[in-house]
Short mmCIF file of N, CA and C in Angstrom, two decimals:
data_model
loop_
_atom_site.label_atom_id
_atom_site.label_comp_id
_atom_site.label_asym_id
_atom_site.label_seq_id
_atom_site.Cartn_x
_atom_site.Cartn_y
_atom_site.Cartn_z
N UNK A 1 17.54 -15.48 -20.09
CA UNK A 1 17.18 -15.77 -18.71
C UNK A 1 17.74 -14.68 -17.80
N UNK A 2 16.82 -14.48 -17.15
CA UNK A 2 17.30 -12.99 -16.08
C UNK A 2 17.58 -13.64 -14.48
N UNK A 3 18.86 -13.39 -14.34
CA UNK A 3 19.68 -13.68 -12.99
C UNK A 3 18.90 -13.28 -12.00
N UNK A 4 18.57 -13.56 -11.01
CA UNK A 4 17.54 -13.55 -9.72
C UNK A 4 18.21 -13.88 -8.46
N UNK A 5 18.79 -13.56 -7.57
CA UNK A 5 19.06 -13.67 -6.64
C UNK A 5 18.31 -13.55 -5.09
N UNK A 6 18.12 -14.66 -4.40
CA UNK A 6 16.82 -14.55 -3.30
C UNK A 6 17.76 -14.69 -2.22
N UNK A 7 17.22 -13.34 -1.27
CA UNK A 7 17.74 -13.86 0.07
C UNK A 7 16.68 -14.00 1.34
N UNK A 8 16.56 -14.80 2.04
CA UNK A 8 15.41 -14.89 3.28
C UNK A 8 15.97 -13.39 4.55
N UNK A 9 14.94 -12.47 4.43
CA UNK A 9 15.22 -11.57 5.47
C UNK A 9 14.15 -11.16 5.90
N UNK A 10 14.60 -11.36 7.62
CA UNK A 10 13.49 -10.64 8.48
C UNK A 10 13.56 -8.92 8.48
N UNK A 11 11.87 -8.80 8.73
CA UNK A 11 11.71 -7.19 8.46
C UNK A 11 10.91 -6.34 9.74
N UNK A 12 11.34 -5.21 9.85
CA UNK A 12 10.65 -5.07 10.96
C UNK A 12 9.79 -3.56 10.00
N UNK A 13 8.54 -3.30 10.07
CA UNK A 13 7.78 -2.23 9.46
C UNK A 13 6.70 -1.00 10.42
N UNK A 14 7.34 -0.21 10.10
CA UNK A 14 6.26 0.96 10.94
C UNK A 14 5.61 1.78 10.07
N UNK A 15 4.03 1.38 10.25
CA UNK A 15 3.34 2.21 9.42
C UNK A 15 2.88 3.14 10.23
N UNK A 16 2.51 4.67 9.78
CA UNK A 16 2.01 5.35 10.43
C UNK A 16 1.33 6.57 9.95
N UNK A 17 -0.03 6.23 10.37
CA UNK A 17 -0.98 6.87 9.40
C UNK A 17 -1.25 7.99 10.12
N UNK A 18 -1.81 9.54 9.29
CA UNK A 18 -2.41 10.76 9.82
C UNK A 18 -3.05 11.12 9.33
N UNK A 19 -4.31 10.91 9.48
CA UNK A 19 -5.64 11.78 8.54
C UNK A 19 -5.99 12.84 8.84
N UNK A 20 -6.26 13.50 7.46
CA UNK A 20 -6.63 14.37 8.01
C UNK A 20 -7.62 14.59 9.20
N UNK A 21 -8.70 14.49 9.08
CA UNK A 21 -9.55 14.16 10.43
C UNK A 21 -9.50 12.57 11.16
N UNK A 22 -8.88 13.02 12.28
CA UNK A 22 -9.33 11.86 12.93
C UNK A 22 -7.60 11.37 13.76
N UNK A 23 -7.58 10.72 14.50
CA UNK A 23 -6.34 10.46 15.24
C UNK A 23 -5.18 9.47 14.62
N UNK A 24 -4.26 9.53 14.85
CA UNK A 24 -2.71 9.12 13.66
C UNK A 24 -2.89 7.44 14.87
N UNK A 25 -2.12 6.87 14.08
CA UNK A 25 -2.20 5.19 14.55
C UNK A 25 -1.14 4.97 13.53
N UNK A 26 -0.20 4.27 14.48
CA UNK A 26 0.87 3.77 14.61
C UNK A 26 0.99 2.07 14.31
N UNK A 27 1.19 1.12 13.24
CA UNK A 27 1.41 -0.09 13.49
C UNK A 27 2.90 -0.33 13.27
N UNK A 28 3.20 -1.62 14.13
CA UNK A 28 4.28 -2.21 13.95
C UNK A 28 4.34 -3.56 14.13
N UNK A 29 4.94 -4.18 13.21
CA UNK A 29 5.12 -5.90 12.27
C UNK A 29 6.67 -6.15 12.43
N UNK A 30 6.69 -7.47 12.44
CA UNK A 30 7.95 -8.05 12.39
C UNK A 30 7.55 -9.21 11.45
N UNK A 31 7.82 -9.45 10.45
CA UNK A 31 7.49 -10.17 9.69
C UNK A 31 8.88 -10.79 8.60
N UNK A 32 8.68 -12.47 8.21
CA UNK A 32 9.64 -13.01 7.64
C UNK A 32 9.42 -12.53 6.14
N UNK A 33 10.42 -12.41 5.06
CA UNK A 33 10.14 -11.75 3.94
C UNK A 33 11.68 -12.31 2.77
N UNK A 34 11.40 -12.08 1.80
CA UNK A 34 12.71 -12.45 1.01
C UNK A 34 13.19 -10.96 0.42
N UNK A 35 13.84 -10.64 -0.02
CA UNK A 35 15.02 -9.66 -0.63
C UNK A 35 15.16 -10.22 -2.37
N UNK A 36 14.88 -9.79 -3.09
CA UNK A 36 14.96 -10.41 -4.09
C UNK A 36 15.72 -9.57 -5.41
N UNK A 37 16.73 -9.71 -5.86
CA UNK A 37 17.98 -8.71 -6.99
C UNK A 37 17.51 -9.21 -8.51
N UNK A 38 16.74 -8.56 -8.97
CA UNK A 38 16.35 -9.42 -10.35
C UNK A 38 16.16 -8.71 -11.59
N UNK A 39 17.27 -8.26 -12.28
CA UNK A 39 17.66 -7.16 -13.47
C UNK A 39 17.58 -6.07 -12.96
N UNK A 40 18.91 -5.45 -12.09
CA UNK A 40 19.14 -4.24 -11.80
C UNK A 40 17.89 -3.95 -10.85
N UNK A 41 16.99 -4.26 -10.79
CA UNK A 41 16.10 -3.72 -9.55
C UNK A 41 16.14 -4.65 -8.39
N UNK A 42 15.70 -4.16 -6.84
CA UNK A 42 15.52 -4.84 -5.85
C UNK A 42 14.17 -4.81 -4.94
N UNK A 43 13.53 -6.21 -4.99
CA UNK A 43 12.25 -6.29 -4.45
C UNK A 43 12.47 -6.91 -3.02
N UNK A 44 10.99 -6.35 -2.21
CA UNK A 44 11.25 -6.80 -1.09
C UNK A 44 9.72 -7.45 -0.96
N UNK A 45 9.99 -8.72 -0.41
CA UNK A 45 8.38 -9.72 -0.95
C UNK A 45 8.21 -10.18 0.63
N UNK A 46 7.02 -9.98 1.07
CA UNK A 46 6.10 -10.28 2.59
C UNK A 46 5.00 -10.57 2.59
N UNK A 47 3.98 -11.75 3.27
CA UNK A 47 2.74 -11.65 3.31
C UNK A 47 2.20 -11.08 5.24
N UNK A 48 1.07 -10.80 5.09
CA UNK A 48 0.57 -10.84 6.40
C UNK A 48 -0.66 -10.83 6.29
N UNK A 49 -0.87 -10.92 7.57
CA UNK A 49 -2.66 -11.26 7.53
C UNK A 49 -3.13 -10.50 8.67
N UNK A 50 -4.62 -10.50 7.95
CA UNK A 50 -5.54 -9.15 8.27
C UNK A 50 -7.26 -9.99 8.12
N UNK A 51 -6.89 -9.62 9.57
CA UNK A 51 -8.78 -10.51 9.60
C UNK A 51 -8.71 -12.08 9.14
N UNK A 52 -7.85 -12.56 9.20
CA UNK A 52 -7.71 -14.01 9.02
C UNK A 52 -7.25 -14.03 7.74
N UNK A 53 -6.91 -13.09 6.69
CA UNK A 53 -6.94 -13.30 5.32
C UNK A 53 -4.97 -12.52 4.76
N UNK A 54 -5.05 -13.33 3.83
CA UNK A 54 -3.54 -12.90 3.96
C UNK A 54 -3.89 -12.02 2.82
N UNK A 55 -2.22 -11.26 2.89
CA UNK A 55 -2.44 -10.35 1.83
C UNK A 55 -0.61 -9.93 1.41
N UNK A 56 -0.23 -10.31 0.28
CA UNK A 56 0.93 -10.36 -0.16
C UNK A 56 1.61 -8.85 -0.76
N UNK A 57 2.81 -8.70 -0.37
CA UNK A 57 3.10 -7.33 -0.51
C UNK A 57 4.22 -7.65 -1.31
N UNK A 58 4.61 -7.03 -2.60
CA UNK A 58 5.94 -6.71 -3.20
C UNK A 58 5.89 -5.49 -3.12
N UNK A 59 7.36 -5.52 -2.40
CA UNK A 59 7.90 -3.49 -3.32
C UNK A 59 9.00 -3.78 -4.12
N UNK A 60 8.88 -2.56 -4.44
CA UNK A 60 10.27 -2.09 -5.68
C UNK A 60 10.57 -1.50 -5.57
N UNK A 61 12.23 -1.23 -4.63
CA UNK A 61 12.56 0.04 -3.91
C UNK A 61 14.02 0.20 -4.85
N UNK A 62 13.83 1.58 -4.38
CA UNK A 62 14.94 2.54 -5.61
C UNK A 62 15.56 3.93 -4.61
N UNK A 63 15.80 4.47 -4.67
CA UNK A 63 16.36 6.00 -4.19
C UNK A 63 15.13 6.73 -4.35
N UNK A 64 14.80 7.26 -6.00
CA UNK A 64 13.89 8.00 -5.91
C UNK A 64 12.55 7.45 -6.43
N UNK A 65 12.44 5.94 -6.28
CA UNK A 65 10.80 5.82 -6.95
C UNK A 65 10.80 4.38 -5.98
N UNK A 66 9.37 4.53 -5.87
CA UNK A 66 9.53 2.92 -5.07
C UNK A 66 7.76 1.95 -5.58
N UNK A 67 7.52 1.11 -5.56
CA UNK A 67 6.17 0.78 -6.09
C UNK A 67 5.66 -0.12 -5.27
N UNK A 68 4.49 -0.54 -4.41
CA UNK A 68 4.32 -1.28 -3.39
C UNK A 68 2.96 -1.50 -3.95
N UNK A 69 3.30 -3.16 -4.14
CA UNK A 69 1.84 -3.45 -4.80
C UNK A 69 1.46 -5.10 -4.02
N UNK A 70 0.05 -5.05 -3.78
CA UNK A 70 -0.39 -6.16 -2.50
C UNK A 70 -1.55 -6.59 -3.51
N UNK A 71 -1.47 -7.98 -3.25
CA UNK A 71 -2.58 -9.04 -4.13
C UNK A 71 -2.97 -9.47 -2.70
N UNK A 72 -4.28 -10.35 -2.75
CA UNK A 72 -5.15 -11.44 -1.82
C UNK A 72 -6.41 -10.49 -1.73
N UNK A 73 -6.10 -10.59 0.19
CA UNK A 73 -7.29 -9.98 0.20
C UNK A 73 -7.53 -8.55 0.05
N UNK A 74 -6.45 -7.82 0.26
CA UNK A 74 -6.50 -6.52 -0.73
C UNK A 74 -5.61 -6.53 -2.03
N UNK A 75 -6.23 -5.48 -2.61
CA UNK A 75 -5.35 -5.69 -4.04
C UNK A 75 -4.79 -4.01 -3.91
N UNK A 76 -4.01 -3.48 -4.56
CA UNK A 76 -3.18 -1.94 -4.13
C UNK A 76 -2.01 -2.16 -5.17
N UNK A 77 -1.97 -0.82 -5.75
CA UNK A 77 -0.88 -0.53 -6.83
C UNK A 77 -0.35 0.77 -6.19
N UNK A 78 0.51 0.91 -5.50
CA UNK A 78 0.78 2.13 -5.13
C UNK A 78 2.14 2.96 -5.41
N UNK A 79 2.48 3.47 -6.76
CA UNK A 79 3.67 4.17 -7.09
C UNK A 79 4.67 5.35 -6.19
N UNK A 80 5.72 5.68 -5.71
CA UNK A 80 5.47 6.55 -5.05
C UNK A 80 6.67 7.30 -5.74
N UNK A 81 7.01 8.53 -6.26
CA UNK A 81 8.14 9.51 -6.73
C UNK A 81 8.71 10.73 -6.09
N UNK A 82 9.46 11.36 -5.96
CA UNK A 82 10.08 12.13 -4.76
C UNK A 82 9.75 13.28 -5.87
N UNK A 83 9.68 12.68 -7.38
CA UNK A 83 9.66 14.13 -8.01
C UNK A 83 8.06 14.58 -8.76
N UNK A 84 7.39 13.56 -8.35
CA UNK A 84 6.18 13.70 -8.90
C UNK A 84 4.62 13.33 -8.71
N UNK A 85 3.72 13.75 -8.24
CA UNK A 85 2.54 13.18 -8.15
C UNK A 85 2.47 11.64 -9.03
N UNK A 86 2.08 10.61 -8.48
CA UNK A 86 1.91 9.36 -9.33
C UNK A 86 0.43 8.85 -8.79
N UNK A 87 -0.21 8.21 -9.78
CA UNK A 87 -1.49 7.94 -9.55
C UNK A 87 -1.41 6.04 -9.41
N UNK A 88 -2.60 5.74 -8.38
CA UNK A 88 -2.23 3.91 -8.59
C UNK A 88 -3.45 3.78 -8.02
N UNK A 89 -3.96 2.55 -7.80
CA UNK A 89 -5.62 2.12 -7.09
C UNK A 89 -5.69 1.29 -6.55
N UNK A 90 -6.63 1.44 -5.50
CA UNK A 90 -6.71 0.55 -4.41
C UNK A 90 -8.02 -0.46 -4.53
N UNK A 91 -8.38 -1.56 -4.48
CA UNK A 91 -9.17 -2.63 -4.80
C UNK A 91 -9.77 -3.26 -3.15
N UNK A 92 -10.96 -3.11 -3.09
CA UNK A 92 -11.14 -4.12 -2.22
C UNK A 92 -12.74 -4.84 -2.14
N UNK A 93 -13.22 -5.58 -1.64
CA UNK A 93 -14.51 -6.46 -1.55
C UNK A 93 -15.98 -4.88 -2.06
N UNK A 94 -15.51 -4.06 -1.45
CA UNK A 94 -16.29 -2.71 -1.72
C UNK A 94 -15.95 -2.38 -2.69
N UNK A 95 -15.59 -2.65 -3.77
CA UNK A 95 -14.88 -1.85 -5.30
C UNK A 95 -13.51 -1.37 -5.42
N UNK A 96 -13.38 -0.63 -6.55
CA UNK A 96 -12.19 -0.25 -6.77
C UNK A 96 -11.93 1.46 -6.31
N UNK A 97 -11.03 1.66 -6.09
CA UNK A 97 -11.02 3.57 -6.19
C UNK A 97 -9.26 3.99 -6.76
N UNK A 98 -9.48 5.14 -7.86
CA UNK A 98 -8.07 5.89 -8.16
C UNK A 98 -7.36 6.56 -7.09
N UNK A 99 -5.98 6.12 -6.66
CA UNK A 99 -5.10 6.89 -5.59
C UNK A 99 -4.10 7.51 -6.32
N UNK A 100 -3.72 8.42 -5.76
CA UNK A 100 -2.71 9.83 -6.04
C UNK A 100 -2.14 9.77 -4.94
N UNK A 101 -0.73 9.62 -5.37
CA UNK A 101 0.12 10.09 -3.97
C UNK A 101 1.37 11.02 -4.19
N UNK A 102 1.48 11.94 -3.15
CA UNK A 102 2.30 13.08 -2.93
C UNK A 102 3.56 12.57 -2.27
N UNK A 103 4.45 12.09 -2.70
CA UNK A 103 6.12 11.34 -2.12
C UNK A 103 6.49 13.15 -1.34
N UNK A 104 6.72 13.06 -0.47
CA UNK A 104 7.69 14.14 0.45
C UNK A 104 8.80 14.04 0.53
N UNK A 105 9.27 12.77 1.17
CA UNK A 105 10.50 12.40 1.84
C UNK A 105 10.46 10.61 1.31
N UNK A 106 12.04 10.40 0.65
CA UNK A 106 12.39 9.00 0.50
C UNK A 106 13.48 8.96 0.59
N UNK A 107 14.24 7.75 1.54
CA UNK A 107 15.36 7.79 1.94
C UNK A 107 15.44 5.81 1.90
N UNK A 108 16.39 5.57 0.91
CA UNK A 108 16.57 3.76 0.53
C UNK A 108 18.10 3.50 1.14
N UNK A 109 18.49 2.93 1.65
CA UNK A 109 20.40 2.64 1.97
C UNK A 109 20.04 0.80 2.32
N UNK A 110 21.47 0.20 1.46
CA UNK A 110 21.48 -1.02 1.64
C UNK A 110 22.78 -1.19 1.87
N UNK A 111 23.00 -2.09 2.39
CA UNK A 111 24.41 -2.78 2.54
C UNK A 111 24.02 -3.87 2.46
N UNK A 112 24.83 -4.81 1.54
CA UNK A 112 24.70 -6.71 0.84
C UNK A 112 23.14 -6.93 1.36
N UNK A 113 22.87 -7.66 2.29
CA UNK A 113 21.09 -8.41 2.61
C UNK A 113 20.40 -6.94 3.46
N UNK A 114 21.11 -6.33 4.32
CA UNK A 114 20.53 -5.25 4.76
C UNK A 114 20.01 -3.89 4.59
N UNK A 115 19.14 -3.63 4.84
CA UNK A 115 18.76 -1.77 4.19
C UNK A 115 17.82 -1.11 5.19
N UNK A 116 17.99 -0.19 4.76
CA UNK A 116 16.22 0.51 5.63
C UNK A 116 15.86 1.28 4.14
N UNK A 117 14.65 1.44 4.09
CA UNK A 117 13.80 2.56 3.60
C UNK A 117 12.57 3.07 4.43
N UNK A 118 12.64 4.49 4.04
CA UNK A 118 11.77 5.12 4.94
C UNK A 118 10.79 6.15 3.93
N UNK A 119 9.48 5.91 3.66
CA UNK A 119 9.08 7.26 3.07
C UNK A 119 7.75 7.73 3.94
N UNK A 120 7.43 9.20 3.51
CA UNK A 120 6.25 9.65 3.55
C UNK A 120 5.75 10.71 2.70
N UNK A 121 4.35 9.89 2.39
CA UNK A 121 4.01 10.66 1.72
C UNK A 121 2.42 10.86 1.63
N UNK A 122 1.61 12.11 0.95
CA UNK A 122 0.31 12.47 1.24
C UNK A 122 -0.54 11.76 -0.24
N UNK A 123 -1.17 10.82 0.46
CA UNK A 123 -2.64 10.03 -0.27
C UNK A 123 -3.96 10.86 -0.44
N UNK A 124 -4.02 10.91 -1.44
CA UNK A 124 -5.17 11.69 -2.32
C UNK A 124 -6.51 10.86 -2.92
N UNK A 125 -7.42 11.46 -2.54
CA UNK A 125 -8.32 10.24 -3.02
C UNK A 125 -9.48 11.63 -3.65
N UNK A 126 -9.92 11.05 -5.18
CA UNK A 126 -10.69 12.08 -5.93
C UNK A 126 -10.34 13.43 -5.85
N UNK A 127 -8.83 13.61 -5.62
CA UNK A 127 -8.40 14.94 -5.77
C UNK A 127 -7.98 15.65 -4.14
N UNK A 128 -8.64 14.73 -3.20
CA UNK A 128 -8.99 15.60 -1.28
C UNK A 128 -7.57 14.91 -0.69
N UNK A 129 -7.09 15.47 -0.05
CA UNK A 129 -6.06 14.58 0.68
C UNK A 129 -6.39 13.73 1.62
N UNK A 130 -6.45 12.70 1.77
CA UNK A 130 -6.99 12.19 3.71
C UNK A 130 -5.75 11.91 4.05
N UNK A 131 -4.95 12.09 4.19
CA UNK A 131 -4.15 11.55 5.32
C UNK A 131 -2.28 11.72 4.91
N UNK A 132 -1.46 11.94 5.64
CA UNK A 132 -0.19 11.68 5.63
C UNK A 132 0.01 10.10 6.25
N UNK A 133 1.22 9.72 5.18
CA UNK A 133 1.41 8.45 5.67
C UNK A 133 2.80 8.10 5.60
N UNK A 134 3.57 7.74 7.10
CA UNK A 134 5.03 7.50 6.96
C UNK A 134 5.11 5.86 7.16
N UNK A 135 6.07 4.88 6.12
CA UNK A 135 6.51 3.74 6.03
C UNK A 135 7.73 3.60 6.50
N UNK A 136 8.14 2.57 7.07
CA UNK A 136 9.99 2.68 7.98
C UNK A 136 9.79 1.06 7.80
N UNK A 137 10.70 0.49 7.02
CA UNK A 137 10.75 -0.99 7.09
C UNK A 137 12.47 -0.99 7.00
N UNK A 138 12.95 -1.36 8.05
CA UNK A 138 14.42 -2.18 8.00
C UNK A 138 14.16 -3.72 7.62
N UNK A 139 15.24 -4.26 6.58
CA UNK A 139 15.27 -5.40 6.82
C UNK A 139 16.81 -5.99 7.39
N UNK A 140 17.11 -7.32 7.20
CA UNK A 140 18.18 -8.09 7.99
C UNK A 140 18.31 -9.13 7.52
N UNK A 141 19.16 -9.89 6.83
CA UNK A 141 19.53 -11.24 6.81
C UNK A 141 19.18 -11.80 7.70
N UNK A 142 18.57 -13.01 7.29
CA UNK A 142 18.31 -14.37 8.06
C UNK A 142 19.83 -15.30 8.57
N UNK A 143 20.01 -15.39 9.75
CA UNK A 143 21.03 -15.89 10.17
C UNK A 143 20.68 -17.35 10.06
#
């Protein structure tokens, strides 16, 4: 049996997208989420919703590798490595497509329930880049 430790923490997330063509857009979420310690790795588990439809996010954050993968109404496997091109795919009502992503910059720091991670990195689709994309999610113990 593998030890699991859950903690309830609020998260605050800035996504921020730059395509290549076309203008950068900025979101930001505050959303309730758990922290979860379960054989040497640490996940960070959130749902939110999009068009009325939810869509569940685990990551798997590390120093240098992190994996952010979303079930519902989108589905997304997205690997990301500071030292290496990693390939993952994105799923939605329109089909499936292969993603490649270029990790630049990853920066993970925790203290006990708290952390930030921050990455960015360039999304590749059939080989073309569209877009730079920076992630910033602090989380926080639930008081």
């Amino acid at each position: 049996m593998v030890n699991e430790v859950k903690s309830q923490v609020n998260i605050k997330l800035i996504s921020t997208i730059r395509p290549i063509d076309g203008e950068s857009e900025t979101i930001e979420m505050w959303l309730d989420g758990q922290l979860i310690n379960k054989a040497d790795s640490l996940y960070l588990k959130y749902e939110e919703m999009q068009d009325d439809k939810a869509i569940r996010t685990t990551m798997k954050l590390d120093k240098e590798r992190a994996l952010i993968m979303r079930a519902g109404a989108v589905k997304m496997r997205l690997p990301l490595n500071i030292f290496e091109q990693q390939m993952g795919h994105y799923e939605s009502e329109f089909g499936s497509m292969p993603l490649t992503t270029q990790t630049k910059k990853m920066h993970f720091s925790r203290q006990g329930i708290c952390g930030d991670f921050h990455v960015q990195y360039d999304l590749l689709m059939g080989g073309q880049n569209v877009g730079n994309y920076t992630l910033d999610i602090t989380f926080t113990e639930v008081q």
